[in-house]
Short mmCIF file of C-alpha atoms and ligand atoms in Angstrom, two decimals:
data_model
loop_
_atom_site.label_atom_id
_atom_site.label_comp_id
_atom_site.label_asym_id
_atom_site.label_seq_id
_atom_site.Cartn_x
_atom_site.Cartn_y
_atom_site.Cartn_z
CA UNK A 2 -103.79 118.24 11.95
CA UNK A 3 -103.11 120.42 14.89
CA UNK A 4 -105.77 120.35 17.46
CA UNK A 5 -104.59 123.46 18.73
CA UNK A 6 -105.91 125.29 15.68
CA UNK A 7 -109.39 125.05 17.50
CA UNK A 8 -108.49 127.57 19.87
CA UNK A 9 -108.64 130.59 17.72
CA UNK A 10 -110.52 133.61 18.77
CA UNK A 11 -113.32 132.43 16.89
CA UNK A 12 -114.16 130.61 20.17
CA UNK A 13 -114.51 133.72 21.98
CA UNK A 14 -117.93 135.42 21.37
CA UNK A 15 -118.16 139.07 21.33
CA UNK A 16 -119.99 140.43 24.30
CA UNK A 17 -123.77 140.96 23.51
CA UNK A 18 -124.66 144.60 24.67
CA UNK A 19 -123.02 146.68 27.33
CA UNK A 20 -121.10 144.90 29.91
CA UNK A 21 -121.58 146.31 33.57
CA UNK A 22 -119.56 149.27 34.90
CA UNK A 23 -116.06 148.51 35.75
CA UNK A 24 -114.97 146.70 32.56
CA UNK A 25 -111.95 149.12 32.32
CA UNK A 26 -110.47 147.58 35.59
CA UNK A 27 -107.65 145.23 35.48
CA UNK A 28 -108.65 141.55 35.50
CA UNK A 29 -107.89 140.90 38.98
CA UNK A 30 -109.85 143.76 40.15
CA UNK A 31 -112.67 142.97 37.66
CA UNK A 32 -112.93 139.39 39.09
CA UNK A 33 -113.22 140.70 42.58
CA UNK A 34 -115.82 143.19 41.84
CA UNK A 35 -117.78 140.63 40.39
CA UNK A 36 -117.17 138.24 43.20
CA UNK A 37 -118.48 141.05 45.38
CA UNK A 38 -121.59 141.70 43.06
CA UNK A 39 -122.30 137.95 43.34
CA UNK A 40 -121.42 137.43 46.86
CA UNK A 41 -119.36 134.48 46.18
CA UNK A 42 -115.74 135.40 47.36
CA UNK A 43 -113.41 133.17 49.15
CA UNK A 44 -114.23 134.59 52.63
CA UNK A 45 -113.17 132.81 55.80
CA UNK A 46 -116.81 131.90 56.07
CA UNK A 47 -116.91 130.18 52.56
CA UNK A 48 -113.54 128.68 53.18
CA UNK A 49 -114.47 127.31 56.71
CA UNK A 50 -117.64 125.66 54.79
CA UNK A 51 -115.18 124.08 52.38
CA UNK A 52 -113.02 122.74 55.27
CA UNK A 53 -110.24 124.60 53.98
CA UNK A 54 -109.91 126.77 57.32
CA UNK A 55 -110.56 125.80 61.11
CA UNK A 56 -112.93 128.72 61.61
CA UNK A 57 -114.86 131.40 59.87
CA UNK A 58 -113.15 134.31 61.84
CA UNK A 59 -112.18 137.64 60.25
CA UNK A 60 -109.15 139.33 61.29
CA UNK A 61 -111.27 142.15 62.99
CA UNK A 62 -112.64 139.73 65.53
CA UNK A 63 -115.81 138.97 64.05
CA UNK A 64 -116.89 135.41 64.21
CA UNK A 65 -118.23 134.84 60.75
CA UNK A 66 -116.49 136.65 57.86
CA UNK A 67 -119.03 136.57 55.00
CA UNK A 68 -118.93 138.80 51.96
CA UNK A 69 -121.67 140.89 53.72
CA UNK A 70 -119.56 141.42 56.79
CA UNK A 71 -116.45 142.61 54.80
CA UNK A 72 -118.76 144.70 52.45
CA UNK A 73 -120.61 146.51 55.35
CA UNK A 74 -119.43 145.56 58.76
CA UNK A 75 -115.78 144.82 59.29
CA UNK A 76 -114.33 147.62 61.44
CA UNK A 77 -110.74 147.54 59.93
CA UNK A 78 -111.52 147.84 56.41
CA UNK A 79 -113.03 149.92 53.70
CA UNK A 80 -116.87 149.59 53.18
CA UNK A 81 -119.04 149.85 50.00
CA UNK A 82 -122.63 149.17 49.13
CA UNK A 83 -124.15 147.04 46.45
CA UNK A 84 -124.79 150.50 44.60
CA UNK A 85 -121.02 151.33 44.90
CA UNK A 86 -120.24 147.97 43.29
CA UNK A 87 -123.10 148.16 40.56
CA UNK A 88 -121.57 151.63 39.62
CA UNK A 89 -118.05 150.83 40.22
CA UNK A 90 -117.50 153.87 42.26
CA UNK A 91 -114.64 155.16 44.00
CA UNK A 92 -115.69 153.44 47.37
CA UNK A 93 -115.90 150.20 45.46
CA UNK A 94 -112.33 150.60 43.72
CA UNK A 95 -111.01 151.29 47.29
CA UNK A 96 -112.70 148.05 48.62
CA UNK A 97 -111.55 146.13 45.55
CA UNK A 98 -107.92 147.28 46.02
CA UNK A 99 -107.98 146.15 49.64
CA UNK A 100 -109.47 142.94 48.95
CA UNK A 101 -108.54 141.46 45.56
CA UNK A 102 -105.72 139.39 46.79
CA UNK A 103 -107.63 138.08 49.94
CA UNK A 104 -111.13 136.87 48.26
ZN1 ZN B 226 -113.94 141.94 59.81
#
């Protein structure tokens, strides 16, 4: 018996109800969008907390690069609001394009 036979599509439950907006995005963009929505990205602040970085500085000079910082404060980057993230607006997508490989 081949145990790999267990990994059929039956293991993947169909989603119940409507997924949030943005589901048409490519996977990497979708992941970035949901990290931003959940405020759990690999920002400098988080990496510093995990001892994977010597400091939590943002390239813009801010001392603490949190998700809120890169969403709404960072001086060198596009910004977007929670509402943009929720609706997956053009602003949210511009933000995702900038950050998807960084967080
Ligand atoms: Zn910054």
